[in-house]
């Protein structure tokens, strides 16, 4: 199982690099990411959350009621080309244990991305999938849900963030070791 990077780890603030080739190492990583995500109770996972600075994310919402038949996705080099509408939902993040943030995002997106065969797709997404994709694409751009908080709101959760930095929390999954 892969270790999950949490708040305070530099990699979560770094922009991920474009993927130009898919080799067996990458295919193995994708497999490990799906396993880690499932075991951690996540529905999306970006590569920089598991220590890889590359534009790769996985989504699997089949555990969510009503989404059992949705195909798990491997998304490489994603780019949102247009978006519309707005929705506000409370989000959590494996890299921010115990924190929930109401995040306003476009309700619908048109996404250009590549699959594991590096074949390009342009597809529209809405509902939960659009939500998860935008959350994970934020990760690839070094953005976290706490960045959507107002200054006052962020001030309030500061002690909690400090605790995460110091690994003072209970998580059902293994996290990256404290970097000093
Ligand atoms: Zn996240």
PDB file of N, CA, C and O and ligand atoms in Angstrom, residues 49 93 135 139, ligand 1:
ATOM      1  N   UNK A  49      -0.465  13.022  -4.107  1.00  0.00           N
ATOM      2  CA  UNK A  49      -0.853  12.618  -2.746  1.00  0.00           C
ATOM      3  C   UNK A  49      -0.109  11.356  -2.318  1.00  0.00           C
ATOM      4  O   UNK A  49      -0.116  10.996  -1.150  1.00  0.00           O
ATOM      5  N   UNK A  93     -10.765  15.282   2.406  1.00  0.00           N
ATOM      6  CA  UNK A  93      -9.558  14.989   1.627  1.00  0.00           C
ATOM      7  C   UNK A  93      -8.661  14.075   2.443  1.00  0.00           C
ATOM      8  O   UNK A  93      -8.453  14.317   3.630  1.00  0.00           O
ATOM      9  N   UNK A 135     -11.685  18.333  -7.690  1.00  0.00           N
ATOM     10  CA  UNK A 135     -10.904  18.242  -6.452  1.00  0.00           C
ATOM     11  C   UNK A 135      -9.509  17.670  -6.749  1.00  0.00           C
ATOM     12  O   UNK A 135      -8.495  18.198  -6.288  1.00  0.00           O
ATOM     13  N   UNK A 139      -5.466  19.209  -6.818  1.00  0.00           N
ATOM     14  CA  UNK A 139      -4.263  18.606  -6.236  1.00  0.00           C
ATOM     15  C   UNK A 139      -3.092  18.693  -7.198  1.00  0.00           C
ATOM     16  O   UNK A 139      -1.981  19.051  -6.814  1.00  0.00           O
TER      17      UNK A 139
HETATM   18 ZN1  LIG B   1      -7.884  15.608  -1.715  1.00  0.00          ZN
END
